[in-house]
XYZ file of C-alpha atoms in Angstrom:
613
model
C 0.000 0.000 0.000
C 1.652 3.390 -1.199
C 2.257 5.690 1.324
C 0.577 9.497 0.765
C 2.949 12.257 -0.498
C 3.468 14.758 2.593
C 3.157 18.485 2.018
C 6.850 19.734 1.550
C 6.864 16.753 -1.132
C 3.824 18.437 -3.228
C 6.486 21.490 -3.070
C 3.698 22.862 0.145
C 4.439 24.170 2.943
C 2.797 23.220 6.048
C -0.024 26.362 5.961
C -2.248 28.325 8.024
C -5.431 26.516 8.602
C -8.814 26.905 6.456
C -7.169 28.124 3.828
C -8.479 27.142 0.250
C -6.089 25.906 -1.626
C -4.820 23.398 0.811
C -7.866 22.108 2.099
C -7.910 20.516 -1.691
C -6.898 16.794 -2.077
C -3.763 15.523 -2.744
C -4.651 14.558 -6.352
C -5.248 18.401 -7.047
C -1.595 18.744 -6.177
C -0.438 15.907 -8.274
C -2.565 17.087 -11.312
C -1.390 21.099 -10.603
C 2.689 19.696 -9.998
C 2.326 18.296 -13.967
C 1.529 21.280 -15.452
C 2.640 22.681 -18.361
C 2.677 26.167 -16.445
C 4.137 27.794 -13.363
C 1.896 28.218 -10.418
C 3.152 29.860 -7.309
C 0.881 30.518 -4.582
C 1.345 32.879 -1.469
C -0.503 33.351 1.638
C -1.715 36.973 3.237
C 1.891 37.663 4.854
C 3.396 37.072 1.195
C 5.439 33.999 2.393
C 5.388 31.267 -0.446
C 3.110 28.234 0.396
C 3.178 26.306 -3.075
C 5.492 26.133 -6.063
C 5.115 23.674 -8.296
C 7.584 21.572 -10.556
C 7.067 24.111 -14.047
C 7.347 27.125 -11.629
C 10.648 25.782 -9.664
C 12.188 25.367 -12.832
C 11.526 29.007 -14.123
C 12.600 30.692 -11.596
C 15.221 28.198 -10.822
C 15.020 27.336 -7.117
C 13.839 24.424 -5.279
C 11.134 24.210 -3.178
C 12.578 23.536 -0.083
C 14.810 26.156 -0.655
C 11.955 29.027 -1.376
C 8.630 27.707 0.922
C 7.524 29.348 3.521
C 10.292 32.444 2.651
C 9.167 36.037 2.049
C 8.479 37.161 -2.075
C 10.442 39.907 -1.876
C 13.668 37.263 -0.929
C 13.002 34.957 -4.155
C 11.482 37.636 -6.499
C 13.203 40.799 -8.052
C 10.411 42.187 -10.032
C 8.736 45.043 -8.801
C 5.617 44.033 -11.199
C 5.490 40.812 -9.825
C 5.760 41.326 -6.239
C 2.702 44.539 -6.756
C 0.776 41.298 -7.812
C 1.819 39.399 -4.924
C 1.030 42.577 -2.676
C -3.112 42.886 -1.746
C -3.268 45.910 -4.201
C -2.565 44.124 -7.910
C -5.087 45.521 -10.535
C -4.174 44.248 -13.593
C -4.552 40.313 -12.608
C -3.119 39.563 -16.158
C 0.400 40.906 -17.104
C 3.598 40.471 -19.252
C 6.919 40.276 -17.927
C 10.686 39.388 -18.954
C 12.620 36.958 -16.567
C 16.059 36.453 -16.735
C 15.085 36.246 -21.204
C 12.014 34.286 -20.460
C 8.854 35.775 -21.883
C 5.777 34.901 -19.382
C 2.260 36.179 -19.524
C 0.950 36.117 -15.591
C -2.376 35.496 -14.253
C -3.001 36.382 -10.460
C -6.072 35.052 -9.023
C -6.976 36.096 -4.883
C -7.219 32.822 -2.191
C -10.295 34.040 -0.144
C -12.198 32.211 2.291
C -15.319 33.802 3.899
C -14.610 36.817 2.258
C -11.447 37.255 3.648
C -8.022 37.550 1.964
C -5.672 34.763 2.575
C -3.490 35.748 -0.388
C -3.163 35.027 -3.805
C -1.805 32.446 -6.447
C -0.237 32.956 -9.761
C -0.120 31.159 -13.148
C 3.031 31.866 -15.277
C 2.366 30.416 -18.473
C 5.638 30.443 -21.231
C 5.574 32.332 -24.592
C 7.894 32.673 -27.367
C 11.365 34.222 -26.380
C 11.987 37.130 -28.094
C 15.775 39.028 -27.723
C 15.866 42.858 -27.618
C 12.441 43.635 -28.042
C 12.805 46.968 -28.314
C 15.511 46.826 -30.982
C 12.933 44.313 -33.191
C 10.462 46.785 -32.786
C 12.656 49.777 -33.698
C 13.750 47.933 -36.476
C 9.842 47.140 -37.933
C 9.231 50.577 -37.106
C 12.139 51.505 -39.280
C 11.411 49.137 -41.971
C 7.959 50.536 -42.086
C 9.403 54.593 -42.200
C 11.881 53.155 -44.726
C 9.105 52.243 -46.711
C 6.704 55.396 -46.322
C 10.107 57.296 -47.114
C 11.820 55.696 -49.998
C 8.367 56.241 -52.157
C 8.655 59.051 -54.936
C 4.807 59.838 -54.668
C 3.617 61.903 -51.647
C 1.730 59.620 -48.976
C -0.389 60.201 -45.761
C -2.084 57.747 -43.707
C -5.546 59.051 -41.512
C -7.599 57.415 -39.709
C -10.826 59.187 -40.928
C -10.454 61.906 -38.249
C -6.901 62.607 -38.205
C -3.664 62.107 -39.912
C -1.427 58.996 -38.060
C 1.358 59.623 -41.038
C 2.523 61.757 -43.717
C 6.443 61.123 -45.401
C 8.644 63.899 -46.682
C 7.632 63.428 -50.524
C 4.433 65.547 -49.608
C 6.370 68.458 -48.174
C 8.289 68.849 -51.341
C 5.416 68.394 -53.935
C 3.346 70.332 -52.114
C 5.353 72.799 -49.797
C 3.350 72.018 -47.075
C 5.830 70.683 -44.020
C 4.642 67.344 -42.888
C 5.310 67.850 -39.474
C 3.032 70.218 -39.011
C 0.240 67.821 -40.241
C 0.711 64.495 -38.192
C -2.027 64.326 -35.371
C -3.814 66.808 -37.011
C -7.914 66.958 -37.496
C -8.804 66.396 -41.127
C -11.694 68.688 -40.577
C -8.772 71.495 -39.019
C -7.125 71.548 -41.743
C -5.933 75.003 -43.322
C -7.880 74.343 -47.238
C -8.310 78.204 -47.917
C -4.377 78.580 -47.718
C -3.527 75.196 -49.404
C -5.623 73.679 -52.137
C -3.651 70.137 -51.539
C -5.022 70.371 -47.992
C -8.733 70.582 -49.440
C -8.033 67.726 -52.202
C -7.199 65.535 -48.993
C -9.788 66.665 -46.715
C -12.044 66.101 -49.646
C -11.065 62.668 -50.797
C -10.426 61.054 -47.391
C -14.318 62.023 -46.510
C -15.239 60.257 -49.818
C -13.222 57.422 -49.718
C -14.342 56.712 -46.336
C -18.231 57.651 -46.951
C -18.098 55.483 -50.658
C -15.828 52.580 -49.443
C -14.050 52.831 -52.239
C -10.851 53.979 -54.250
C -11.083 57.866 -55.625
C -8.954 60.425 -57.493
C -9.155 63.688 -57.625
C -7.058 66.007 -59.573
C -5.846 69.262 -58.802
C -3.794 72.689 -59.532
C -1.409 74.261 -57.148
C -0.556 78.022 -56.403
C 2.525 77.143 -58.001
C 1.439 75.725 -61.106
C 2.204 72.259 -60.216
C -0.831 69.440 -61.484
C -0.998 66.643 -58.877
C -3.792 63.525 -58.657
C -4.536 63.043 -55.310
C -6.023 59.065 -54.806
C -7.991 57.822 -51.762
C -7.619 54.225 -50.972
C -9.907 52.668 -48.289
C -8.361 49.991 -45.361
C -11.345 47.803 -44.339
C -11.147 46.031 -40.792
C -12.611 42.251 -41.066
C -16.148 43.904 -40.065
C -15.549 45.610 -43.637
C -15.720 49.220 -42.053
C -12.649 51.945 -42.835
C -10.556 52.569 -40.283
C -7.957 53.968 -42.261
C -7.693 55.537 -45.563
C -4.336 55.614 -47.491
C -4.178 59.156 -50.174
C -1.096 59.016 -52.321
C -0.193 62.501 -54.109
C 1.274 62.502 -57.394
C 3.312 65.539 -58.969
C 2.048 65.168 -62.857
C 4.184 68.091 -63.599
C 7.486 66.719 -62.390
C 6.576 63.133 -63.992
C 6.320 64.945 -67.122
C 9.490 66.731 -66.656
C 11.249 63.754 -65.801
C 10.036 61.895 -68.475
C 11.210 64.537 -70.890
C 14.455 64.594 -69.559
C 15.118 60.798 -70.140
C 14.260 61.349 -73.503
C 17.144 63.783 -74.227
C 19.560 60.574 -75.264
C 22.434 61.489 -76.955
C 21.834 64.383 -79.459
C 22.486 67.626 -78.609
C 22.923 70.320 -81.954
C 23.322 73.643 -82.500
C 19.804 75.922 -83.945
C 18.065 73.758 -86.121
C 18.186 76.703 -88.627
C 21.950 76.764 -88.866
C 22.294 72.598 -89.117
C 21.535 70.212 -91.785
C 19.613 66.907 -91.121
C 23.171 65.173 -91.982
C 25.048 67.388 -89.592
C 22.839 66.249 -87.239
C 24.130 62.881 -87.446
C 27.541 63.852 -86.853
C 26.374 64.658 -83.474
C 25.956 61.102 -82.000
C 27.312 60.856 -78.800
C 27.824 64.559 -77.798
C 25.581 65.552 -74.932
C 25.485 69.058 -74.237
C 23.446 70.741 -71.884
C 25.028 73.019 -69.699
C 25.806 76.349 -71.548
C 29.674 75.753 -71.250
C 28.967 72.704 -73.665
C 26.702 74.363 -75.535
C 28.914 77.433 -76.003
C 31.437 74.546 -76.927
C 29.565 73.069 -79.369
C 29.261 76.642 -80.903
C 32.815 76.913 -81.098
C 33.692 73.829 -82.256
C 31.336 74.603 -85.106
C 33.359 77.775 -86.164
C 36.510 76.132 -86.545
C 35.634 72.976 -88.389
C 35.640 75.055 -91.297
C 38.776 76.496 -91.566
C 42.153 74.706 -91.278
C 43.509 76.121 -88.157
C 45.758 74.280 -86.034
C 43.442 73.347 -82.672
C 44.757 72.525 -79.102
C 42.044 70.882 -77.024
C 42.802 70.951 -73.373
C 40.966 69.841 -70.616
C 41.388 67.204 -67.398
C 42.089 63.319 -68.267
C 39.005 61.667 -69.690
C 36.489 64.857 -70.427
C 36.616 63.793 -74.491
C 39.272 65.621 -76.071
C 39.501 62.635 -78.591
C 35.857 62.681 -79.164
C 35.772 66.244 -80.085
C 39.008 65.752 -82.516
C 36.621 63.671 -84.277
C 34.326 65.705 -84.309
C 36.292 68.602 -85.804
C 37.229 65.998 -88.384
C 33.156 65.105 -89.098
C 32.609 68.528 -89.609
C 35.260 69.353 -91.618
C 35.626 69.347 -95.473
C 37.957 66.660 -95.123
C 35.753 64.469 -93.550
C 36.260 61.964 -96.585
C 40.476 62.191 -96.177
C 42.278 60.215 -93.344
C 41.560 60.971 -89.500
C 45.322 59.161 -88.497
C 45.513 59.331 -84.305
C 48.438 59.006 -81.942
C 49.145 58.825 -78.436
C 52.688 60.696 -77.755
C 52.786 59.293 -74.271
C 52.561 55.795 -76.112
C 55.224 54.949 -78.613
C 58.794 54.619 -76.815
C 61.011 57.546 -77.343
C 63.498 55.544 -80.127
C 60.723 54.714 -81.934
C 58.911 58.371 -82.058
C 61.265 59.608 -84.994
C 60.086 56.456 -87.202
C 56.401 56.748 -86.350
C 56.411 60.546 -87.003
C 57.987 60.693 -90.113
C 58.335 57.006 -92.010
C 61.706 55.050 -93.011
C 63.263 53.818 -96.174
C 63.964 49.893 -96.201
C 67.606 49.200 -94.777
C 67.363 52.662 -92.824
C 68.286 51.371 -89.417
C 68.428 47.984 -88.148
C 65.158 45.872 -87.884
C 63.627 48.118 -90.724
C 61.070 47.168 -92.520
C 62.269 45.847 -96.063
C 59.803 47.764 -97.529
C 60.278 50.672 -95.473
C 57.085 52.507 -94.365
C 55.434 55.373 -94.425
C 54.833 58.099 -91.626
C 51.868 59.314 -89.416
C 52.118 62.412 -91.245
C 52.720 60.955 -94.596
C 49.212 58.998 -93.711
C 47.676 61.168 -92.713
C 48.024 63.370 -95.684
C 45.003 65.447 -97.270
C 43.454 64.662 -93.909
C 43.969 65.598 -90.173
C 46.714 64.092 -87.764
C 45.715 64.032 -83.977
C 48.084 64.418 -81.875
C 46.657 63.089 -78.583
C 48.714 63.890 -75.698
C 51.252 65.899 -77.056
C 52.516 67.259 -73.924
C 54.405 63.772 -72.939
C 56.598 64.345 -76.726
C 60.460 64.633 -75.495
C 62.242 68.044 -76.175
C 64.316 66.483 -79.229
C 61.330 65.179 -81.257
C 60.037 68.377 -80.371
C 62.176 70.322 -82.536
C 61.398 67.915 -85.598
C 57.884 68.407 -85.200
C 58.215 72.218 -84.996
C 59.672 72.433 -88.512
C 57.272 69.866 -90.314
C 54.444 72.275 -89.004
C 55.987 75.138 -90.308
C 57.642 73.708 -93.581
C 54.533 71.671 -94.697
C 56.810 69.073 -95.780
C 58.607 66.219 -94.175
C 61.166 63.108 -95.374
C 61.094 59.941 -94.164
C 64.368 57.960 -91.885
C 67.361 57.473 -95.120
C 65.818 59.617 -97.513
C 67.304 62.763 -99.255
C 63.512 63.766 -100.685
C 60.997 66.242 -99.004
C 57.460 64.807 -98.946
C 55.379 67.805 -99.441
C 52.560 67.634 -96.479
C 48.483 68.808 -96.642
C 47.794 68.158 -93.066
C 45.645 69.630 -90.694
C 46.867 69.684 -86.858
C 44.421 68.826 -84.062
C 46.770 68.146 -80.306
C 45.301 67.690 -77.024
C 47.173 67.590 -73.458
C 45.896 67.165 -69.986
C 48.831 68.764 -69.006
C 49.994 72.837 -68.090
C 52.050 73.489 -71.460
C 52.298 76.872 -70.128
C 54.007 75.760 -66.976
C 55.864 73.414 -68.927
C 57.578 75.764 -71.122
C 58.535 78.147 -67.953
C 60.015 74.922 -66.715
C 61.907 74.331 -69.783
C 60.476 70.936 -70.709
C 58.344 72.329 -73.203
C 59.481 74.323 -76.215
C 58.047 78.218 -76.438
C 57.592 78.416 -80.454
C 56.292 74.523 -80.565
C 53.588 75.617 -78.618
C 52.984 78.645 -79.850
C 52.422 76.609 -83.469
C 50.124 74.338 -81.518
C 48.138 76.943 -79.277
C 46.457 78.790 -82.961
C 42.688 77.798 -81.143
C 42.755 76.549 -77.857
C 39.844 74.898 -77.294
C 39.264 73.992 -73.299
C 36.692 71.357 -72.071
C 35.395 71.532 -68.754
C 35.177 69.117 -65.999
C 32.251 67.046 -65.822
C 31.887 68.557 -61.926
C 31.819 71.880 -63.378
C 28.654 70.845 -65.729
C 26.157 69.145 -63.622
C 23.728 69.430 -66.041
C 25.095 66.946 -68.481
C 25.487 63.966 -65.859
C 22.296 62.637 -66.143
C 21.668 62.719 -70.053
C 25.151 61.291 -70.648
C 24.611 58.421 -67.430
C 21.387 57.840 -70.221
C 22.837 57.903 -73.433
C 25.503 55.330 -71.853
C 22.923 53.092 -70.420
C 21.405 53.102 -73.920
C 24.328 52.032 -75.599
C 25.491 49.016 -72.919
C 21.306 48.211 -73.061
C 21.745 47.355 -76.603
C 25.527 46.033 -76.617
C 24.566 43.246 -73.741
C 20.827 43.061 -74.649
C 19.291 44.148 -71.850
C 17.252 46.309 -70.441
C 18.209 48.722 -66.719
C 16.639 51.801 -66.162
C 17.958 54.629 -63.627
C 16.535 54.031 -60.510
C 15.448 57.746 -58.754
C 17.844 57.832 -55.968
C 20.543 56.582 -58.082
C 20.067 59.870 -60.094
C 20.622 61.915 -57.753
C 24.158 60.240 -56.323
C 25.225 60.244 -59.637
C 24.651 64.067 -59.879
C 26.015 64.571 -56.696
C 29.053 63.106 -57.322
C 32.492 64.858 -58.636
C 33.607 62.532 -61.099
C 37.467 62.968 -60.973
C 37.883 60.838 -63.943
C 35.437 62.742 -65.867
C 33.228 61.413 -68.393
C 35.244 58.428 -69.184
C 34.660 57.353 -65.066
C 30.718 57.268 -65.676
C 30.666 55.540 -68.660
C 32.763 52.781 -66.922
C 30.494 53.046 -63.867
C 27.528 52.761 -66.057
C 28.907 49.410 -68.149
C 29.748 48.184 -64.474
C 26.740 48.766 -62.919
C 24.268 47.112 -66.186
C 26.564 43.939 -66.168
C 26.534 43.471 -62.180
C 23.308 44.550 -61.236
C 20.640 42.264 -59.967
C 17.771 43.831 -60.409
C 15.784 45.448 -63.639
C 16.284 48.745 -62.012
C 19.815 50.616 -61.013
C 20.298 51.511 -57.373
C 23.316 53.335 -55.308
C 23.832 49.515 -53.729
C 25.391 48.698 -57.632
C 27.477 51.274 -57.328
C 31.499 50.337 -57.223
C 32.607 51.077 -53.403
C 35.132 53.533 -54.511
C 32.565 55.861 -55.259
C 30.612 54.878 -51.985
C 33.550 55.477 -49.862
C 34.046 58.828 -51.370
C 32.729 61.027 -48.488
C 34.880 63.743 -47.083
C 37.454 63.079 -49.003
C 35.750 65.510 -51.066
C 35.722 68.241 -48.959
C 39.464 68.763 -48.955
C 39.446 68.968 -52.837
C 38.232 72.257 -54.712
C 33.796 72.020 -54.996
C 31.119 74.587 -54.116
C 29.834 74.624 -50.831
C 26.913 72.523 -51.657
C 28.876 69.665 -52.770
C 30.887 70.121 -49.639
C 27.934 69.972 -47.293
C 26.747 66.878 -49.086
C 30.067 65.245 -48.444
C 29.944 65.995 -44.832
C 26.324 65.007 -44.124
C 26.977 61.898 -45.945
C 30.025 61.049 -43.826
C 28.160 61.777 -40.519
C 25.181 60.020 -41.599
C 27.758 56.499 -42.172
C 29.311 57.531 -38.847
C 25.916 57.498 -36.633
C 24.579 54.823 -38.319
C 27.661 52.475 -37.454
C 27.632 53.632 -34.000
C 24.147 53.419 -33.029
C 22.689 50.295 -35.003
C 19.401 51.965 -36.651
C 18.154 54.987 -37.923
C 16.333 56.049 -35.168
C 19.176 56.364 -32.871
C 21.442 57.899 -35.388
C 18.610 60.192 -35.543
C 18.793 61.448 -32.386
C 22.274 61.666 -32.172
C 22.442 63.804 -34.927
C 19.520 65.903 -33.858
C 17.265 65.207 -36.597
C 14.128 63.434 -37.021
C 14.706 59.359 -38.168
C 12.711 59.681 -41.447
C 15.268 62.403 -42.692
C 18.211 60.083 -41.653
C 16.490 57.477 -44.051
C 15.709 60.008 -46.743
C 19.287 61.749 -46.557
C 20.673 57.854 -46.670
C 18.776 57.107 -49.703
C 19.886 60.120 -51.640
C 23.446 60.005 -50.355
C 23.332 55.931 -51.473
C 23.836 54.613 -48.155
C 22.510 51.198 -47.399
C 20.903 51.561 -44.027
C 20.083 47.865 -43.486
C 24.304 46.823 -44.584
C 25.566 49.747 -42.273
C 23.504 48.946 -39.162
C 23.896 45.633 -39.682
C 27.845 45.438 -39.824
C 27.532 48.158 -36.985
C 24.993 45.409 -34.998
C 27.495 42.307 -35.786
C 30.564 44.113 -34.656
C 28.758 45.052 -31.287
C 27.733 41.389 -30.419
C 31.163 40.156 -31.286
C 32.791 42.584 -28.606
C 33.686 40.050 -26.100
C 33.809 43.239 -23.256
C 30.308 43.518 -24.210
C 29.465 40.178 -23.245
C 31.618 39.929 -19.931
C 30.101 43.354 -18.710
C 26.174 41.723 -19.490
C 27.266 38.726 -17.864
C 28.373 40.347 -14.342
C 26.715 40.925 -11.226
C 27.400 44.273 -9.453
């Protein structure tokens, strides 16, 4: 015959008498020490008198070790022990121990209407780490989202307005922040005719149920559609209506912009439909290029010598052929060479042709000249500044005799050839330092012709960044578009290698990318890690604010984890960091995450969480 399990064995203590819960049979006990839950009981003085096997192993103590003790000695939680106290109002409440999640039910031990204290059920739920940082991070995710949209959006709840992102402040003017919380029906519509669209639509949308559009003109001249759409709880009433604002004006503009590909001419009364052609591949327009283009028109019809100067990859080669295009010689040889390029023993050869048997290693047929090639036609001269000072010389008096002879010859080859040179270098400091001669250039610099930076003509970044995704669209059969933010990094961005640098970046980007449409994540990290660099190097004070902002922005981000920290430590609301982020082409989620990872592998970190003060 089993013997029955005493009280301390139940994990009771012996209690006061006529109280409820221990009055019960044993098999109660049994049945409540099996449990799937906690359940703790204590009696009027707050001394434990029950804990069963679920509970002991939550809070980690035995029974003998915690029956018939005080709460306040086995409990830390203020929360807990106001439940334990006579005063608990909330009988059902969430708390966090020691990384468990439990939801806790109190229920009062009465008998005859008296208190004789009170029991609690701890049941388990999911654990969930750093609550707070998952919900900062949907909350950011969800901001992200609201943010990163083109179109203007606000979220109301039929009465007022829960949300509104920055897109609405700049089609409209109207500063978001003075909107959110606000009463639809308070709303300033005599001042702002966007405000009275909204007012207007949100009372429709809600009243029809349905989806409505309303279109509308600005102060400013600006056309925008304002659309309603209803959010239905699962009793199919609206409890929130969604309006997105479109800017018709600016879609329009936009669209017309990414239709200037390529072409850029002069009046249409002063160009022929074939001279048109010949224009393939220029893009001009900011009025330096246009006043360029104007100039470059003027001298392709005489024969005078032309320097083009201008930084390392702006197109000085590109507008040698076009002089030539435009030229009458257009049908003659176009013969190009790169000074810097042929070896100094060779340069004499090259330049001016060799009879067979004139040096060792000759040709047996001996060979002609650049300039002997290049007769009737034009002979570009690319780089001209890297020529040594002996060759120099040489070339001085073929320019000025018309006439050259070839390596072993005794003959004069009479010479109708036009000049075109181009340097990225100072031949004007050159000559004062004597590695340049004075009358060589002053044969050379007849029309200098000077092309600017791409940083000094902003206006041409974004129809060349199209013409060049055209042409790498069709070379590797595919078909990228410029993604909006992407635009405006690329326009931001000085471009020290000039136009050749974003045609490269453009190639790199189509052949990389993994989406349909180009974002600042497919840009090359080079240009990413570009920040204040900048600032040290010669740019308006725009561009130099940009730089800085951008830098900070990286900074905060990787010391604070998420936006809406970096936020506040840069004194600015959250959605601007994400805004700024997006047109600066920072990846938030890469930045916060590295910043994140590096935090949880700090082993200080972990030693400091893990001690007891």
């Amino acid at each position: 015959m089993q013997k029955k399990k005493s009280a301390s064995q139940h994990g009771m203590a012996k209690p006061a008498k006529n109280n409820g819960l221990i009055d019960a049979p044993p098999l109660v006990f049994e049945l409540l020490d099996v449990a799937n839950d906690g359940i703790i009981a204590f009696d009027e003085t707050g001394h434990m008198i029950y804990i069963n096997q679920c509970a002991q192993q939550i809070f980690d103590i035995r029974a003998d070790d915690a029956l018939g003790k005080p709460a306040v000695s086995i409990i830390e939680k203020d929360g807990l022990l106001n439940l334990i106290s006579k005063s608990f109002l909330d009988p059902v409440q969430s708390y966090i121990w020691r990384e468990r999640s439990l939801v806790v039910t109190a229920s009062r031990l009465t008998h005859k209407n008296n208190h004789k204290g009170c029991m609690l059920l701890l049941q388990k739920t999911t654990l969930i780490k750093n609550n707070e940082d998952e919900i900062d991070q949907i909350r950011e995710e969800f901001a992200s989202l609201l943010e990163s949209s083109y179109d203007g959006i606000i979220i109301a709840d039929g009465k007022s307005i829960l949300q509104v992102n920055a897109s609405f402040g700049r089609i409209t003017g109207v500063s978001p922040g003075l909107l959110i919380g606000k009463n639809i029906n308070d709303l300033n519509t005599e001042d702002h005719i966007c405000l009275a669209a909204v007012q207007e639509v949100t009372r429709l949308t809600t009243y029809h149920k349905k989806t409505l559009t309303l279109q509308r003109c600005l102060n400013s001249g600006s056309e925008i559609f304002v659309t309603g759409n209803p959010i239905f709880d699962r009793h199919g009433q609206v409890i929130r209506v969604l309006l997105n604002v479109r800017d018709v004006t600016e879609l329009k503009s936009l669209e017309d912009q990414i239709k200037k590909i390529a072409t850029v001419c002069e009046d249409s009364n002063h160009l022929s439909d074939d001279k048109r052609k010949l224009f393939q591949g220029i893009v001009a327009e900011s009025p330096s290029m246009r006043r360029l283009i104007d100039l470059v028109l003027r001298v392709s019809r005489v024969d005078s010598t032309v320097l083009l100067v201008g930084e390392s990859g702006v197109g000085k080669d590109v507008f040698a052929r076009l002089l030539y295009r435009l030229s009458d010689r257009n049908q003659k040889p176009f013969v190009s060479v790169n000074c810097g390029a042929i070896p100094d023993n060779l340069l004499e050869s090259e330049f001016f042709g060799y009879l067979k048997g004139a040096f060792t290693g000759a040709d047996v047929k001996g060979r002609a000249g650049l300039f002997e090639q290049a007769n009737q036609g034009i002979l570009f001269l690319d780089e001209v500044g890297e020529l040594p000072l002996q060759l120099q010389v040489k070339l001085l008096k073929v320019i000025q005799d018309r006439c050259c002879r070839r390596l072993g010859d005794s003959k004069d080859i009479h010479l109708n050839v036009r000049i075109l040179a181009a340097t990225n270098r100072d031949l004007h400091q050159m000559v004062s330092d004597g590695l340049f001669r004075a009358d060589l250039f002053y044969r050379l610099y007849v029309v200098p012709i000077a092309i600017p930076a791409l940083r000094d003509r902003h206006e041409d970044i974004l129809p060349l960044s199209l013409m060049f995704l055209n042409r790498f669209n069709t070379k590797y059969k595919v078909s990228q578009t410029l993604g909006h933010e992407l635009m405006s990094v690329l326009e931001t961005y000085e471009w020290p290698g000039n136009v050749r640098e974003l045609a490269n970046v453009i190639e790199r980007m189509v052949v990389t990318a993994d989406t349909n449409v180009l974002m600042p994540r497919h840009l090359p990290q080079s240009i990413k890690d570009r920040d204040c660099s900048d600032v040290s190097r010669t740019m308006n004070l725009k561009r130099a604010r940009e730089a800085l902002e951008r830098k900070l922005i990286i900074s905060a981000l990787s010391k604070t984890g998420n936006t809406r920290k970096a936020g506040k430590l840069l004194g600015i609301d959250h959605s601007n960091v994400i805004r700024k982020a997006q047109r600066y082409g920072i990846d938030t989620r890469t930045v916060t995450a590295q910043a994140r990872e590096k935090e949880n592998s700090n082993p200080s970190r972990g030693r400091l969480q893990n001690s007891t003060f």
